[in-house]
PDB file of C-alpha atoms in Angstrom:
ATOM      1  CA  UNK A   1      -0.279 -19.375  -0.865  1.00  0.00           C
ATOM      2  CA  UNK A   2      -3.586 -19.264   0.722  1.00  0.00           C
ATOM      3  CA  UNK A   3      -6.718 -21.091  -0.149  1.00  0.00           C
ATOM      4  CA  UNK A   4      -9.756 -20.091  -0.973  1.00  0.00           C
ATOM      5  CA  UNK A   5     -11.334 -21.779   1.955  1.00  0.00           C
ATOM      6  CA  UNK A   6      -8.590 -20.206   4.234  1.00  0.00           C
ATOM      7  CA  UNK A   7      -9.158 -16.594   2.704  1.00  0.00           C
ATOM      8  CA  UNK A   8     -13.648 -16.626   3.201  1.00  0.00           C
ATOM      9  CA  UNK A   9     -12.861 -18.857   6.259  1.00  0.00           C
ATOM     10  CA  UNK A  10      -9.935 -18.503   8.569  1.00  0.00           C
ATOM     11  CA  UNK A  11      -8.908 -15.279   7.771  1.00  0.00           C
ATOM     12  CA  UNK A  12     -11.457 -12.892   8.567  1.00  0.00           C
ATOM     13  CA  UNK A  13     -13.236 -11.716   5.441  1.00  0.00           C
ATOM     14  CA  UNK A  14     -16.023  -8.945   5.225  1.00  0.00           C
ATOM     15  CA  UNK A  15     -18.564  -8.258   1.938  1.00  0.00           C
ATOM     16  CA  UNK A  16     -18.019  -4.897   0.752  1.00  0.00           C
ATOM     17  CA  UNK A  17     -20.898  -3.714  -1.636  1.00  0.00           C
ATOM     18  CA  UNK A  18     -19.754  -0.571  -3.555  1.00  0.00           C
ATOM     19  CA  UNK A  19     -22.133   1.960  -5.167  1.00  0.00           C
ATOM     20  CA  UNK A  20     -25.359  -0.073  -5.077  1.00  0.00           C
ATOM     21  CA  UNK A  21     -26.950   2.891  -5.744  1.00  0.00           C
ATOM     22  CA  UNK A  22     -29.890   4.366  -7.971  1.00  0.00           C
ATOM     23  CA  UNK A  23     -27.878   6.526 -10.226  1.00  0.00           C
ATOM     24  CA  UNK A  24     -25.344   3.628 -11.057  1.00  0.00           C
ATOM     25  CA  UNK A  25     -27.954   0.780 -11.453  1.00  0.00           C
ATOM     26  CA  UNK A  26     -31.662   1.913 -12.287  1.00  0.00           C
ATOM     27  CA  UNK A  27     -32.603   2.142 -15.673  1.00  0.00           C
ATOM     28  CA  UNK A  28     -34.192   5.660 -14.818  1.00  0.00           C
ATOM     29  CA  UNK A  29     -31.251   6.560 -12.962  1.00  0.00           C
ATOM     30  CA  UNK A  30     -28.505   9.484 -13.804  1.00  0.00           C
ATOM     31  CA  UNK A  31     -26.383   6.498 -16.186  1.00  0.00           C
ATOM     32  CA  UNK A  32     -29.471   4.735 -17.634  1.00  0.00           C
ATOM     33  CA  UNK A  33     -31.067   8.165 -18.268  1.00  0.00           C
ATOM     34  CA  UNK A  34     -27.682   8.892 -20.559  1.00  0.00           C
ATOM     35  CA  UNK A  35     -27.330   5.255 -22.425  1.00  0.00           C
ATOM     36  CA  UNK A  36     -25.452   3.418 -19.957  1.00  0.00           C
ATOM     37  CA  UNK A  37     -26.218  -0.310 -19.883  1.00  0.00           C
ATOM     38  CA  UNK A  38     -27.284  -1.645 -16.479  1.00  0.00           C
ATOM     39  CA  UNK A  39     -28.515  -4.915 -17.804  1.00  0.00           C
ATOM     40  CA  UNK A  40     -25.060  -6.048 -15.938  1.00  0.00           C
ATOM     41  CA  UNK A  41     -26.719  -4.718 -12.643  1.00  0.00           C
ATOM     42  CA  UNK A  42     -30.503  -7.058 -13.681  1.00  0.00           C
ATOM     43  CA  UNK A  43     -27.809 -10.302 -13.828  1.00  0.00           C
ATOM     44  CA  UNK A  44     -25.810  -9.714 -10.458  1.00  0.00           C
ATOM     45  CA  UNK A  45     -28.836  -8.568  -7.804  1.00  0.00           C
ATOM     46  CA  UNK A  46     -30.007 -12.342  -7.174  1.00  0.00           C
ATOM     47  CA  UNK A  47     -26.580 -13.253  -6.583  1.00  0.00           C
ATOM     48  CA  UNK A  48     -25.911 -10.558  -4.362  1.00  0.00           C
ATOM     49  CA  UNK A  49     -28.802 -10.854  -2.629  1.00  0.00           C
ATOM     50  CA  UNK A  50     -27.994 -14.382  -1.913  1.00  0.00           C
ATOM     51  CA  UNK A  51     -24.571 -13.708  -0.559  1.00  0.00           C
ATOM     52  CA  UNK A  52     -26.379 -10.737   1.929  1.00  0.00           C
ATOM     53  CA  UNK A  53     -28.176 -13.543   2.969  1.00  0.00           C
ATOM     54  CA  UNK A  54     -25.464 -16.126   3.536  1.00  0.00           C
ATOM     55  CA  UNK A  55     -23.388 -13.652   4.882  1.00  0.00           C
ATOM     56  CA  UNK A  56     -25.600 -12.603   7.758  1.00  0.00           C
ATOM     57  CA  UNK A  57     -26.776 -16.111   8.397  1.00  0.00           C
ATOM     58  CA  UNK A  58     -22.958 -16.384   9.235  1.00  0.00           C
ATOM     59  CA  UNK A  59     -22.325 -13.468  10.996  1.00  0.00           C
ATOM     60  CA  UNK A  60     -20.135 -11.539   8.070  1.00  0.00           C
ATOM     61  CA  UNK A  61     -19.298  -8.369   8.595  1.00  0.00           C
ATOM     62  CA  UNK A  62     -21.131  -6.635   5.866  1.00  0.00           C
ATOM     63  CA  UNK A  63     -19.912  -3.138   4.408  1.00  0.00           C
ATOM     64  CA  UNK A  64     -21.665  -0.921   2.293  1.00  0.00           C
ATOM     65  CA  UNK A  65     -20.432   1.697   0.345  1.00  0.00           C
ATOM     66  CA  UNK A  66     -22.227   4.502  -0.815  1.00  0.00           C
ATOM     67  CA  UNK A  67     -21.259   7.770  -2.902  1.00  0.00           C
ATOM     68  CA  UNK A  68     -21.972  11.179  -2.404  1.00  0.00           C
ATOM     69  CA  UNK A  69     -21.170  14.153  -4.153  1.00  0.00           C
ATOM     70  CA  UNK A  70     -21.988  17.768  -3.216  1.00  0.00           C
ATOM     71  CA  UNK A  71     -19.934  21.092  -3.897  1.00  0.00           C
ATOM     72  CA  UNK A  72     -17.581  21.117  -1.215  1.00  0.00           C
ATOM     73  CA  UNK A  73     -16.257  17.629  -2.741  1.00  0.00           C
ATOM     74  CA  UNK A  74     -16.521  19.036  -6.397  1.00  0.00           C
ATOM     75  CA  UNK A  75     -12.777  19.726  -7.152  1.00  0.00           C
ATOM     76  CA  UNK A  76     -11.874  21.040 -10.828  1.00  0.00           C
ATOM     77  CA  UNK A  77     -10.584  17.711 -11.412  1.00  0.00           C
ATOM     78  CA  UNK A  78     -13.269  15.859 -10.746  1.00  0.00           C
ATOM     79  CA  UNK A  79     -15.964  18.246 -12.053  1.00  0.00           C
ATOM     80  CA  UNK A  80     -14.400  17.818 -15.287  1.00  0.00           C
ATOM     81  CA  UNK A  81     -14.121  14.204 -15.628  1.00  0.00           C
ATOM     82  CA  UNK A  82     -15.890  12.507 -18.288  1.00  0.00           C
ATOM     83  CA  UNK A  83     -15.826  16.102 -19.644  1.00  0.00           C
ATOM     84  CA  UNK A  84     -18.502  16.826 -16.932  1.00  0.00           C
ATOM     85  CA  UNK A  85     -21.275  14.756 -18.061  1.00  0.00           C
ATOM     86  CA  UNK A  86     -20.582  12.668 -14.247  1.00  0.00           C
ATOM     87  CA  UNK A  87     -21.592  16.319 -12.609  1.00  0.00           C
ATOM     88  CA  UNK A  88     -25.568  15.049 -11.973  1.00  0.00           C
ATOM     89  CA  UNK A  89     -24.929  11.571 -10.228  1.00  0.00           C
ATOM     90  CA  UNK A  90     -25.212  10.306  -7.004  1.00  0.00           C
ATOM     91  CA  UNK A  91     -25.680  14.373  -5.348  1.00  0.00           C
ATOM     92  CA  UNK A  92     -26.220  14.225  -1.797  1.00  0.00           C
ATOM     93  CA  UNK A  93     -29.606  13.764  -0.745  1.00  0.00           C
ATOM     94  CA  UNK A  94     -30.919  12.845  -4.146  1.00  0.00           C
ATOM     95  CA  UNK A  95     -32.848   9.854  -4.397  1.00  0.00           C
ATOM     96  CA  UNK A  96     -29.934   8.582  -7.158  1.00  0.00           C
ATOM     97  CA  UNK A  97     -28.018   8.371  -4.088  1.00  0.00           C
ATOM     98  CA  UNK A  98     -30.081   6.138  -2.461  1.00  0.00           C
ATOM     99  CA  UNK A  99     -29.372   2.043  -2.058  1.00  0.00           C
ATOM    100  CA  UNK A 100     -30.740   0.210  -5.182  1.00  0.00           C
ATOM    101  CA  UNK A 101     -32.712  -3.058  -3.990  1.00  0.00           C
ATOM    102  CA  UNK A 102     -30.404  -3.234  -1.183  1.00  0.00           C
ATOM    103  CA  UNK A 103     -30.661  -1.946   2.519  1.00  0.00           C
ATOM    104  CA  UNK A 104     -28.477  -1.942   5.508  1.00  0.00           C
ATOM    105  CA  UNK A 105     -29.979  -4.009   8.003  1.00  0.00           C
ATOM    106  CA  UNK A 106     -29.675  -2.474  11.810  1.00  0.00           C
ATOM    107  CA  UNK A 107     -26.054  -1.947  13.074  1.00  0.00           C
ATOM    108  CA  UNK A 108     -24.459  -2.694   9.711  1.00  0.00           C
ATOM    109  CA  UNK A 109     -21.770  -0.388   8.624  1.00  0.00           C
ATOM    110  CA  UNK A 110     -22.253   2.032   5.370  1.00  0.00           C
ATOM    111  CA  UNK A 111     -18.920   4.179   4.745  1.00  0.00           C
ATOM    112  CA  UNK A 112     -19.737   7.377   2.597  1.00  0.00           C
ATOM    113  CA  UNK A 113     -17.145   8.168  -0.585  1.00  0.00           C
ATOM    114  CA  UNK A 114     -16.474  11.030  -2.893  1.00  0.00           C
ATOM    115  CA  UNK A 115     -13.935   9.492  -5.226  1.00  0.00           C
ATOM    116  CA  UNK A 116     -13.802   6.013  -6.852  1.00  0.00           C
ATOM    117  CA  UNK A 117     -11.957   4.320  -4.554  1.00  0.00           C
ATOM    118  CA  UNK A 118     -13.770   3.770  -1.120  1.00  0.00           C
ATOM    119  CA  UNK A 119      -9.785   4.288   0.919  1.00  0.00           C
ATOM    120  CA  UNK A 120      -9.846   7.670   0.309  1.00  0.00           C
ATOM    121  CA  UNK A 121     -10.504  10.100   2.485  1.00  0.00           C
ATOM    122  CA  UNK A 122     -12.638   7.763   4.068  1.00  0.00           C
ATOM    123  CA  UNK A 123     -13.132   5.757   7.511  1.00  0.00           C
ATOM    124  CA  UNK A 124     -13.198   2.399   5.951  1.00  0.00           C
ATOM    125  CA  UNK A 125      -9.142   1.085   6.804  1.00  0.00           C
ATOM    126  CA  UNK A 126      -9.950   2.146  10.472  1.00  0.00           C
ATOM    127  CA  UNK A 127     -13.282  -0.023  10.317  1.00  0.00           C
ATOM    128  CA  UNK A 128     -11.377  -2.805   8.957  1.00  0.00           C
ATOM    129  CA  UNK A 129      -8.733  -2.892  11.517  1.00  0.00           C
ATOM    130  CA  UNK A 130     -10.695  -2.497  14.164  1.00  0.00           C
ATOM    131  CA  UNK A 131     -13.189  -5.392  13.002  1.00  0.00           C
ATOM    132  CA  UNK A 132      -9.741  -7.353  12.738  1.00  0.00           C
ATOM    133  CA  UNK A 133     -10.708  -7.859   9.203  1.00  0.00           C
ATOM    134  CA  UNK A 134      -8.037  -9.135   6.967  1.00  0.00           C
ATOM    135  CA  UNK A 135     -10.074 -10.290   3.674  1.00  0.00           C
ATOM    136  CA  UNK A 136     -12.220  -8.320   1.418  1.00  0.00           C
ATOM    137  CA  UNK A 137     -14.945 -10.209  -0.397  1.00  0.00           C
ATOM    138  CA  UNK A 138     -15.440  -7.199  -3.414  1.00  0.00           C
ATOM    139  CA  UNK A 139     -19.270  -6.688  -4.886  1.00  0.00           C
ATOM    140  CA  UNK A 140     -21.173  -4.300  -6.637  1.00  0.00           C
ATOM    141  CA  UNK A 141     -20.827  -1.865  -9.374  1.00  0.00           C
ATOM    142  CA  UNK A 142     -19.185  -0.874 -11.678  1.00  0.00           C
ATOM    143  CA  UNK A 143     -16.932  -3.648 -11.813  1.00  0.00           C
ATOM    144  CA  UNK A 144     -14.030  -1.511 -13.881  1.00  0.00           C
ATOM    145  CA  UNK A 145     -14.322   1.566 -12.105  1.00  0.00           C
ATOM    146  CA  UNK A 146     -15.130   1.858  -8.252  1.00  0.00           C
ATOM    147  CA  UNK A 147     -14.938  -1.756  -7.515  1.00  0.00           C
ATOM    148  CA  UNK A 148     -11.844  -2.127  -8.942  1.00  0.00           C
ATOM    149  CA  UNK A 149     -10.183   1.137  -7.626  1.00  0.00           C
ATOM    150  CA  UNK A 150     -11.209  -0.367  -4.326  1.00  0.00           C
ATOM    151  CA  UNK A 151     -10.024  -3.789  -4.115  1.00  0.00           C
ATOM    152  CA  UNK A 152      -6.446  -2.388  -6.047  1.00  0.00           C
ATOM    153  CA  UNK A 153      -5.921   0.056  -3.122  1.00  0.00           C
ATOM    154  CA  UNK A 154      -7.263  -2.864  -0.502  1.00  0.00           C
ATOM    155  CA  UNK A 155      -4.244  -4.919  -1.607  1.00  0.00           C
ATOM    156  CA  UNK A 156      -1.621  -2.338  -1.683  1.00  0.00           C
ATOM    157  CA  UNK A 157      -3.035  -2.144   2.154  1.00  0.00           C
ATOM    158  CA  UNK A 158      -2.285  -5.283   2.415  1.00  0.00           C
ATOM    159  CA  UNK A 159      -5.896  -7.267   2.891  1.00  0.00           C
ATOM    160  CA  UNK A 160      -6.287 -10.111   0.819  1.00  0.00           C
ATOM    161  CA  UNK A 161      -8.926  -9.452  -2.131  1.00  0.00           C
ATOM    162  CA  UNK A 162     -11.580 -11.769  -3.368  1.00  0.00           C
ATOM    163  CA  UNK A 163     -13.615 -10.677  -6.133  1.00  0.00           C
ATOM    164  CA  UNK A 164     -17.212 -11.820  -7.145  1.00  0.00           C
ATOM    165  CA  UNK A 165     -17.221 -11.786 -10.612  1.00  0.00           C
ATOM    166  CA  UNK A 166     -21.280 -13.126 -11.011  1.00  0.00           C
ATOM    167  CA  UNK A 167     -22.237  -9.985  -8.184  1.00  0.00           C
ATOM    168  CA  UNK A 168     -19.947  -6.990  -9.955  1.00  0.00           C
ATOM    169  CA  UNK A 169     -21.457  -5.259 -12.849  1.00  0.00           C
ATOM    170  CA  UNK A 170     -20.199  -3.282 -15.667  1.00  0.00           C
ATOM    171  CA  UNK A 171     -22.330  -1.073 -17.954  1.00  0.00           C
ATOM    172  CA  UNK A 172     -20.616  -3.426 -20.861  1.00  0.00           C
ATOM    173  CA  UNK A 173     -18.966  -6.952 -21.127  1.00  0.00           C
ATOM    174  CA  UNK A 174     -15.730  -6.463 -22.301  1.00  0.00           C
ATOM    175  CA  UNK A 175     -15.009  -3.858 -19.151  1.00  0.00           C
ATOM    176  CA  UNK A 176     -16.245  -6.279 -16.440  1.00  0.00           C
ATOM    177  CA  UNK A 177     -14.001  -9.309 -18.007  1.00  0.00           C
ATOM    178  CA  UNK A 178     -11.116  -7.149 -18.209  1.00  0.00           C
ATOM    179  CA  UNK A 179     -11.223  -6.517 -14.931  1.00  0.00           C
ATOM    180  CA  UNK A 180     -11.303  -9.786 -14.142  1.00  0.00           C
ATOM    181  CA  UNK A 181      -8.208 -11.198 -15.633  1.00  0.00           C
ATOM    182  CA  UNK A 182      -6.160  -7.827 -13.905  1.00  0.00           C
ATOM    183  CA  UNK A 183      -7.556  -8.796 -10.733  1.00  0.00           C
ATOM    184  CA  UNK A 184      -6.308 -12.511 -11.266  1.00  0.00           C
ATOM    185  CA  UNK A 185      -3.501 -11.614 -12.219  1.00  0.00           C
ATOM    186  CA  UNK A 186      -2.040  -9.192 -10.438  1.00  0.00           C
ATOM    187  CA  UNK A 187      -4.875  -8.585  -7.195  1.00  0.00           C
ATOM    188  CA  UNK A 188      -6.163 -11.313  -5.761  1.00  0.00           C
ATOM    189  CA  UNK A 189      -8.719 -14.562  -5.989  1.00  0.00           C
ATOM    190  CA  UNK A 190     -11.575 -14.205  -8.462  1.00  0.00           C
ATOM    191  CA  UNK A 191     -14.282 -16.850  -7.828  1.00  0.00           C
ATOM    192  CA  UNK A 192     -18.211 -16.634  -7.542  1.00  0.00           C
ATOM    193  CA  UNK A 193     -21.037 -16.159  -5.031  1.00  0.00           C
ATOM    194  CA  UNK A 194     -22.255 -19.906  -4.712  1.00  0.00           C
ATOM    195  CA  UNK A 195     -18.296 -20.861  -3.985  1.00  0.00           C
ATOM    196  CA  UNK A 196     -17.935 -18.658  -1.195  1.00  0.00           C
ATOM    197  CA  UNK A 197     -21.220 -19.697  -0.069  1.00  0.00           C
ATOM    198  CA  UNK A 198     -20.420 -22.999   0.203  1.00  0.00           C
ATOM    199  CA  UNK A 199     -17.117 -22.458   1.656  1.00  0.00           C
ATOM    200  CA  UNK A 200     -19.261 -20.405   4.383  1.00  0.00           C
ATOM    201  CA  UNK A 201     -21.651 -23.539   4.768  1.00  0.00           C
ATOM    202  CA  UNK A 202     -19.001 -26.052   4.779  1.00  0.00           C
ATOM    203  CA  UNK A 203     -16.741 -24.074   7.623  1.00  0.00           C
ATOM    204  CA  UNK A 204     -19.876 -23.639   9.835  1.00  0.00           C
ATOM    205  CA  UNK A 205     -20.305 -27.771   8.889  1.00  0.00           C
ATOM    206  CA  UNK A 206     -17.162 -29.212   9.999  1.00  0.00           C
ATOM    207  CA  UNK A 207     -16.955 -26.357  12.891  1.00  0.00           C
ATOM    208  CA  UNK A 208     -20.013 -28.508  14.366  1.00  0.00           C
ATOM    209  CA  UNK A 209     -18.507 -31.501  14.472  1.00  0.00           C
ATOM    210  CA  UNK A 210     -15.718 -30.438  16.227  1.00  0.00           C
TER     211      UNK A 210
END
């Protein structure tokens, strides 16, 4: 079984950041508008923001993942999820679609979704094989929905997942922890943002004295 240090480390691990995006995380956004609690989102942002930072100090692929939804993605299914109240968020072009207090810096990817999960129907398994990628380190929101749906169809495509569970966030508690002890226990690795930092630090550490 692989370490920790050997899945950040020696196998090569990108950050994907899921649905960082105005309608999911601002309180005037389409979910804070309609109750939602993004007091998660006001917890996680320093730590992700500190992992962006480590990351590209060490030259990790970063991935961002950002949702759109227009008409010709509007099937009858999905228009009447959440018995259509979901109808207003994230429409293309909208500024609910935009990043929230995150921004892809030059040259960094950003893979456009229109369901939960960000492997369908989208480019992302190509970008991962072609960036030789073989660990994903999971962030952003919400923790039970897309994030999840994401890293469950990463493993059954075999990459190694690695979940943040202090840069995820839920709109409650209970949701977020839950996801937590599935991923655990039947995903992958569930660890924090100053672990894999120091994991990052400590590779690039002993690397030099090599």
């Amino acid at each position: 079984m692989k370490t920790l240090q050997e899945l950040v480390t020696e196998k090569k691990a990108a950050v994907v950041i899921v649905d960082v995006q105005n309608d999911y995380c601002h309180p005037e956004g389409s979910l804070g508008q309609r109750g939602a609690d993004v007091s998660g989102v006001a917890e996680m942002m320093p730590n992700l923001h500190r992992l962006l930072d480590s990351a590209r100090a060490h030259e990790v692929p970063l991935i961002f993942i950002q949702t759109f939804h227009e008409d010709a993605t509007d099937s009858e299914a999905w228009r009447e999820r959440s018995a259509g109240k979901s109808s207003s968020v994230c429409r293309k072009g909208s500024w609910g679609a935009e990043f929230y207090e995150v921004e892809p810096a030059p040259g960094e990817i950003v893979v456009n979704k229109h369901r939960y999960s960000a492997f369908i129907n989208t480019r992302l398994d190509t970008i991962l094989r072609t960036l030789g990628i073989e660990t994903l380190i999971m962030t952003g929101v919400s923790t039970n929905v897309c994030v999840e749906s994401t890293a469950r169809d990463g493993y059954m495509l075999d990459y190694h997942i690695v979940m943040l569970k202090d840069a995820c966030a839920s709109y409650s508690r209970e949701a977020h922890d839950m996801t937590m002890t599935n991923i655990s226990g039947y995903f992958g690795t569930v660890t924090d943002t100053s672990e894999v930092i120091q994991l990052w630090d400590y590779s690039r550490e002993t690397a030099a004295l090599r």
